[in-house]
PDB file of C-alpha atoms and ligand atoms in Angstrom:
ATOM      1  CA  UNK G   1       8.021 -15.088  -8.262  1.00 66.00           C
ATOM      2  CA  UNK G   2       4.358 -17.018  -8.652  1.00 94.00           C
ATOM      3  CA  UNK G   3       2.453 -14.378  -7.669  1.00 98.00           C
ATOM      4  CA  UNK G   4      -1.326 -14.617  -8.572  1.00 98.00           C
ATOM      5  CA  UNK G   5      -4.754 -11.794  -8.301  1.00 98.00           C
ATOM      6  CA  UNK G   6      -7.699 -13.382  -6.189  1.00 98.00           C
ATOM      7  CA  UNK G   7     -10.123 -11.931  -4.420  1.00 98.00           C
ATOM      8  CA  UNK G   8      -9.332 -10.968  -0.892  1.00 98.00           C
ATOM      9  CA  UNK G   9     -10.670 -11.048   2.375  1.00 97.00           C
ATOM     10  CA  UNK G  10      -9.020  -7.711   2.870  1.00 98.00           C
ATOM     11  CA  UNK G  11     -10.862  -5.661  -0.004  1.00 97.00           C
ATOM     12  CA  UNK G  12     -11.467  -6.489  -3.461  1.00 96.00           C
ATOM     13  CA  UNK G  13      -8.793  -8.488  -5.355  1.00 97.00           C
ATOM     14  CA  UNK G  14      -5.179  -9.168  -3.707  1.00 98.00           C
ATOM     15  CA  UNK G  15      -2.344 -10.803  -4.490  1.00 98.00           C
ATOM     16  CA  UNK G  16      -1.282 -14.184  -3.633  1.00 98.00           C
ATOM     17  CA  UNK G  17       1.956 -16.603  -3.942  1.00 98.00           C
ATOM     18  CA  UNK G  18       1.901 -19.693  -4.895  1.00 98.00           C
ATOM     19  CA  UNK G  19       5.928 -20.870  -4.044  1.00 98.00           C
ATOM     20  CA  UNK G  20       7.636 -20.455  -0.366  1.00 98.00           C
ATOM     21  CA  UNK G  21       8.939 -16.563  -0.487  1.00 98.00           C
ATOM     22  CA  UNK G  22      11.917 -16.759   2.081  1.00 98.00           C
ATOM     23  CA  UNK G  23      12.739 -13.933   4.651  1.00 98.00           C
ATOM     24  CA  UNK G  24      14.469 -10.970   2.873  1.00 98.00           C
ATOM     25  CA  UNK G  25      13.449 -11.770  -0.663  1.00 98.00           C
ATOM     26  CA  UNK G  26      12.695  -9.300  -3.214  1.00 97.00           C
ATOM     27  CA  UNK G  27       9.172 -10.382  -4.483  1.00 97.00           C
ATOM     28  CA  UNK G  28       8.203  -7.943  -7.293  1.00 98.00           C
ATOM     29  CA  UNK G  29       8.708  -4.354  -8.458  1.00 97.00           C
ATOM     30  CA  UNK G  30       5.991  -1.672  -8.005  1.00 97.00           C
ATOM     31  CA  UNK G  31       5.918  -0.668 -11.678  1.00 97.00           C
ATOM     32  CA  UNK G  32       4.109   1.891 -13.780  1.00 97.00           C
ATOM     33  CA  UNK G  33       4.394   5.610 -14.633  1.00 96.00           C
ATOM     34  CA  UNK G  34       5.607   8.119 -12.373  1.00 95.00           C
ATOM     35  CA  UNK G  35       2.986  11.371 -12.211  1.00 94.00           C
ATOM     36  CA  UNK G  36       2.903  14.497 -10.391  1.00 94.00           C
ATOM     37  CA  UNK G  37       0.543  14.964  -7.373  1.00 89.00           C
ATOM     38  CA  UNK G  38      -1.638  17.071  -9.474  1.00 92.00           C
ATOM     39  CA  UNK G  39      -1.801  14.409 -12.158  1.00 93.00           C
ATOM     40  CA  UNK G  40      -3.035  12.075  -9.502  1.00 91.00           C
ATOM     41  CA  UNK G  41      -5.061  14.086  -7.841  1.00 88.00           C
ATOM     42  CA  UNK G  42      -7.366  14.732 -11.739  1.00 91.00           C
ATOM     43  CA  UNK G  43      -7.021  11.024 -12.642  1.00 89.00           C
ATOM     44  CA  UNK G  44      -9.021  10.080  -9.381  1.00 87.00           C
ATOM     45  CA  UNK G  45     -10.424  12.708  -8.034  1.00 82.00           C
ATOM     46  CA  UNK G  46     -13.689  10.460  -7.871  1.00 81.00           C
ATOM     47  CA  UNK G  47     -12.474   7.035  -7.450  1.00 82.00           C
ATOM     48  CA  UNK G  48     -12.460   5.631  -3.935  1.00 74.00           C
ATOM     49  CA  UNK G  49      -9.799   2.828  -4.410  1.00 76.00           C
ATOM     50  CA  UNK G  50      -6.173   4.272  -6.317  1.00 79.00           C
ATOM     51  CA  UNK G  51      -3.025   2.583  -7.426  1.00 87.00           C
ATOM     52  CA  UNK G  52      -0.610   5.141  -6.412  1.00 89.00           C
ATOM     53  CA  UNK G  53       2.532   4.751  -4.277  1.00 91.00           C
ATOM     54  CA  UNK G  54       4.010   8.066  -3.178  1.00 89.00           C
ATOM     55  CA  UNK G  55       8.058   8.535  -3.975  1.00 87.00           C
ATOM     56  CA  UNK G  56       9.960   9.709  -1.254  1.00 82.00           C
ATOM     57  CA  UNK G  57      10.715  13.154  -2.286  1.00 81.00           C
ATOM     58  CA  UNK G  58       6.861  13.913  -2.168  1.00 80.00           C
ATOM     59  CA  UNK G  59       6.824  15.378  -6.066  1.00 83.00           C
ATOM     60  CA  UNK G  60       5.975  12.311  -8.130  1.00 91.00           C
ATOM     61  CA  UNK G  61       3.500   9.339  -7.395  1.00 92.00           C
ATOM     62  CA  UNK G  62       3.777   6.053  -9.369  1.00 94.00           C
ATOM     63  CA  UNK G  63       0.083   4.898 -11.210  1.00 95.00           C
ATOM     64  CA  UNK G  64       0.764   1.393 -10.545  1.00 95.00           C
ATOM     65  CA  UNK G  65       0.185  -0.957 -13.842  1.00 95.00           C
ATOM     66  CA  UNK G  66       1.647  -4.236 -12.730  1.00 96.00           C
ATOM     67  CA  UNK G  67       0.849  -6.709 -10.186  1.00 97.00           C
ATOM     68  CA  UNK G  68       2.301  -5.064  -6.985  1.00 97.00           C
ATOM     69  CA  UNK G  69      -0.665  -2.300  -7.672  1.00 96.00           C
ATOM     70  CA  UNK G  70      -3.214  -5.064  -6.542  1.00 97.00           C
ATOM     71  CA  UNK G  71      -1.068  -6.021  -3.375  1.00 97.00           C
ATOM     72  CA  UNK G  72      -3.491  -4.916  -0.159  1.00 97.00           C
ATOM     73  CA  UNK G  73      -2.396  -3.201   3.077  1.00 98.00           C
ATOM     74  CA  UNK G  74      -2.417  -4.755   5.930  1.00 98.00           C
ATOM     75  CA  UNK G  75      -1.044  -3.478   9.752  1.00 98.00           C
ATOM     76  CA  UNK G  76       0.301  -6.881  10.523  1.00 98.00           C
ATOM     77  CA  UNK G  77       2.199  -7.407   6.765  1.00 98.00           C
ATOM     78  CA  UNK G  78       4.412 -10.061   5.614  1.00 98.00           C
ATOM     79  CA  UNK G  79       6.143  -7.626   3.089  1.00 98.00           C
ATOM     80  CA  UNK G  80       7.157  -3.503   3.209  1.00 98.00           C
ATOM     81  CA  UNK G  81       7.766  -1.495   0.716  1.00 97.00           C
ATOM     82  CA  UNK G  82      11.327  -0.260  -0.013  1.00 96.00           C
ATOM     83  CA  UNK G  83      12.641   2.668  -2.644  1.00 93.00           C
ATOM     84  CA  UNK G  84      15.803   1.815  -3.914  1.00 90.00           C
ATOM     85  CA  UNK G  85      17.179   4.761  -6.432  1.00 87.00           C
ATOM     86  CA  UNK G  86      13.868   5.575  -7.813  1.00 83.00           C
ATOM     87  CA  UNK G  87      12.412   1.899  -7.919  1.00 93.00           C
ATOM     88  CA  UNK G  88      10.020   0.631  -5.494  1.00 96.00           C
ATOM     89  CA  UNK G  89      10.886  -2.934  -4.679  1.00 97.00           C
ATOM     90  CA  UNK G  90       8.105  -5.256  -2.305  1.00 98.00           C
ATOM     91  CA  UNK G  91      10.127  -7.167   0.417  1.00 98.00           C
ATOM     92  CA  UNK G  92       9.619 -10.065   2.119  1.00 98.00           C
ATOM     93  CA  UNK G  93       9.862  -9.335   6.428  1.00 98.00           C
ATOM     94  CA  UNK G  94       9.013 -12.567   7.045  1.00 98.00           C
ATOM     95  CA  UNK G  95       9.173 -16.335   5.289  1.00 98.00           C
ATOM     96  CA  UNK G  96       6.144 -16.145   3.849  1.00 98.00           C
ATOM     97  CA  UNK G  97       3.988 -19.952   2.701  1.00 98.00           C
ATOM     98  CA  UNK G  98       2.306 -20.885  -0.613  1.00 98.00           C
ATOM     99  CA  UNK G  99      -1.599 -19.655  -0.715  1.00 98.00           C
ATOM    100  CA  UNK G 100      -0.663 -16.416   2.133  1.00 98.00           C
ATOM    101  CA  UNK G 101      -2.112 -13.071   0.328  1.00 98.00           C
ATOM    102  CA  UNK G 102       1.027 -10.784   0.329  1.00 98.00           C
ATOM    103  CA  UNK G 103      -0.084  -7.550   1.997  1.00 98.00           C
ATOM    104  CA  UNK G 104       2.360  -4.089   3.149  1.00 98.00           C
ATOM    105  CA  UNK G 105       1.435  -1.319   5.478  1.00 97.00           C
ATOM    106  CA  UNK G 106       0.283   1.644   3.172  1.00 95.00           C
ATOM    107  CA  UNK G 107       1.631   4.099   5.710  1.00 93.00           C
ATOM    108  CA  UNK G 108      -0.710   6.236   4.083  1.00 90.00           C
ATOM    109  CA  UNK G 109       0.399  10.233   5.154  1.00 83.00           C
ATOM    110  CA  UNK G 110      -2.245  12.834   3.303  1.00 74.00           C
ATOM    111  CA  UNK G 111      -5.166  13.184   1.642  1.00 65.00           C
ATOM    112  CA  UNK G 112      -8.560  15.106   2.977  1.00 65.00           C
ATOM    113  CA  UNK G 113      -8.791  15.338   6.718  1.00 67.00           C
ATOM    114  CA  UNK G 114     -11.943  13.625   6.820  1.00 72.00           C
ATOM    115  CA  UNK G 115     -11.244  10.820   4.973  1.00 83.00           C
ATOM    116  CA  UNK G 116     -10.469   7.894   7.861  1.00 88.00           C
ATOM    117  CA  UNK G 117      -8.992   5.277   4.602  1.00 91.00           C
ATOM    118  CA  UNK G 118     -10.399   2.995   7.297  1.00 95.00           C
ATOM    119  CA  UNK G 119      -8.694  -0.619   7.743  1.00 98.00           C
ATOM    120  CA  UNK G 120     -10.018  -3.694   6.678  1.00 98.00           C
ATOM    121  CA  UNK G 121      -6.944  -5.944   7.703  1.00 98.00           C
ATOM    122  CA  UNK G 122      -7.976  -8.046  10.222  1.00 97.00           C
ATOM    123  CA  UNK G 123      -4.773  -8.267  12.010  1.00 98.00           C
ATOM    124  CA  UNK G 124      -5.678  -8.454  16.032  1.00 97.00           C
ATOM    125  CA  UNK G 125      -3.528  -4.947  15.965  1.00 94.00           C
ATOM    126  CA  UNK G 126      -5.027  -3.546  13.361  1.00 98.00           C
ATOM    127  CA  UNK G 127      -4.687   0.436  13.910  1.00 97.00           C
ATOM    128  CA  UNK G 128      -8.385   1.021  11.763  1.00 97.00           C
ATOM    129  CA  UNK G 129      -7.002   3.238   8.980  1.00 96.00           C
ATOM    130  CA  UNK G 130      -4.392   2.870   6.403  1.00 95.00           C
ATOM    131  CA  UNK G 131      -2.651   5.732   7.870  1.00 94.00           C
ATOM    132  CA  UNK G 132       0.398   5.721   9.082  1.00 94.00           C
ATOM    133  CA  UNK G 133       1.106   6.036  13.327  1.00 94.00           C
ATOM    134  CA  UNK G 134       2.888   9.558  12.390  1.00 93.00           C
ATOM    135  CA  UNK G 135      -0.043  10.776  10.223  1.00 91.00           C
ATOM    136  CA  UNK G 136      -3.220   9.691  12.846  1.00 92.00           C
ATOM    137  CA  UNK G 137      -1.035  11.434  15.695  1.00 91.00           C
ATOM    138  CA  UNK G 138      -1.121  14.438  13.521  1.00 89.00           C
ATOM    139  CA  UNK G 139      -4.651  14.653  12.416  1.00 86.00           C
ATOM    140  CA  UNK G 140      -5.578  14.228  16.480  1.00 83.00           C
ATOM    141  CA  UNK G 141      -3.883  17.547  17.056  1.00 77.00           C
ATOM    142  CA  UNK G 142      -6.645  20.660  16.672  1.00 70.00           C
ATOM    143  CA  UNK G 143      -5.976  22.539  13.716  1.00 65.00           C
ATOM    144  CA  UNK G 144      -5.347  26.188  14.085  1.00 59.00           C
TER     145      UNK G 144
HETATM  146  C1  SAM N   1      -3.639  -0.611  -4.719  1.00 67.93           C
HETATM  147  S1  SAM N   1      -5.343  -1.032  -4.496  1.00 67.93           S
HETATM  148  C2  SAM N   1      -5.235  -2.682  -3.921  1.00 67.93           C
HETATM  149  C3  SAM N   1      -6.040  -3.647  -4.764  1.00 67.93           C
HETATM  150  C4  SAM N   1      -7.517  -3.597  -4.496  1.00 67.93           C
HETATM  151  N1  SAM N   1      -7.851  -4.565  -3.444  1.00 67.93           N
HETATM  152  C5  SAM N   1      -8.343  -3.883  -5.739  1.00 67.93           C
HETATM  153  O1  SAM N   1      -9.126  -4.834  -5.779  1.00 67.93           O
HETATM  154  O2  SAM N   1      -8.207  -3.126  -6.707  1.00 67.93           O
HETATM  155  C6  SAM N   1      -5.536  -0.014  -3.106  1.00 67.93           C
HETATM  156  C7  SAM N   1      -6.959   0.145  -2.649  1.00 67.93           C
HETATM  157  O3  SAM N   1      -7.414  -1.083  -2.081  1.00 67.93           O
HETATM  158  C8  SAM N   1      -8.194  -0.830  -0.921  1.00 67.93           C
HETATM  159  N2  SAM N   1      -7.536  -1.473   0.234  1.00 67.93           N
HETATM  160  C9  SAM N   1      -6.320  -2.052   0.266  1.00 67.93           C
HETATM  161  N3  SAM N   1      -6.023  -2.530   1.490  1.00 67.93           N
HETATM  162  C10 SAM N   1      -7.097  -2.250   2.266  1.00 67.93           C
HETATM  163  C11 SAM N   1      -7.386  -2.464   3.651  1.00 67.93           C
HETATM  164  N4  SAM N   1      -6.551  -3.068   4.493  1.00 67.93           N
HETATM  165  N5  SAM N   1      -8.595  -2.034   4.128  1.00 67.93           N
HETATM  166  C12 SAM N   1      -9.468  -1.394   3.300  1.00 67.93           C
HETATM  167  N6  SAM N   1      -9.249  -1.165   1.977  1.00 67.93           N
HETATM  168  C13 SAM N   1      -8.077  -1.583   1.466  1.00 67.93           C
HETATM  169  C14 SAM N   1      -8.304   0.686  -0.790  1.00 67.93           C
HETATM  170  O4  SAM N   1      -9.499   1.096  -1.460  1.00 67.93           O
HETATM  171  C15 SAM N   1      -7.086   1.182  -1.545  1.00 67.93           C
HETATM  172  O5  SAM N   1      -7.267   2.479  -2.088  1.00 67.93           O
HETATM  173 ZN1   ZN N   2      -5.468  -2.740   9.623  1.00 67.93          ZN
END
């Protein structure tokens, strides 16, 4: 795939293709190594912006180190996210044109409760947080 890093008029750098991407396609693999949560956590502790992408059996995190690390979310995207036997493949849900800034919906589910990982999409249903619908529902419930 031509996939290029620009900046973004999401947040910081994104990433961008420069060839037609047709409906379906796989576009790139979410690459680098896998860590536990408490690995994460100590790597960055302090840092506002990470490159992690949870795993679905909640124990490991990948520390992204390739290009799909610098792909934005977005509530409105033109790709998702898809784990296929360990591997994290970036789809295409949509044809997507040369110059469009690929983005996926983080679906973000923890992290601290007062943290809103508010949304800079843009998209005219943009929810306001990278969190996923499951994960604001939840934190609107009174704790016990
Ligand atoms: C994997 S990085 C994406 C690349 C990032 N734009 C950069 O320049 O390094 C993920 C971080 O980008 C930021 N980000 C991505 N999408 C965003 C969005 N829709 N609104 C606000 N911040 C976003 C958040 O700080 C998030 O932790
Ligand atoms: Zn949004």
């Amino acid at each position: 795939m031509a996939l290029v890093i620009r900046r973004s008029r999401i947040h910081g750098d994104g990433v961008y293709t420069t060839a037609v991407i047709r409906k379906g396609a796989a576009v790139v693999e979410y690459t680098g190594p896998r860590l536990t949560n408490a690995e994460a956590d100590a790597l960055y502790e302090h840092s506002p912006r990470t490159y992690l992408f949870g795993l679905i059996n909640g124990s490991r995190v990948i520390d992204g180190d390739g290009i799909a690390a610098f792909i934005n979310h977005s509530c409105d995207p033109n790709c998702e996210a898809d784990e296929v036997r360990g591997q994290v493949l970036i789809f295409a849900r949509r044809r997507i044109a040369p110059g469009e800034e690929l983005a996926y919906d983080y679906n973000l589910y923890d992290g601290d409760r007062h943290d809103t990982a508010a949304c800079f999409c843009g998209a005219r249903k943009c929810r306001g947080s990278m969190y996923s619908p499951t994960e604001l529902a939840r934190r609107q419930k009174p704790r016990r």
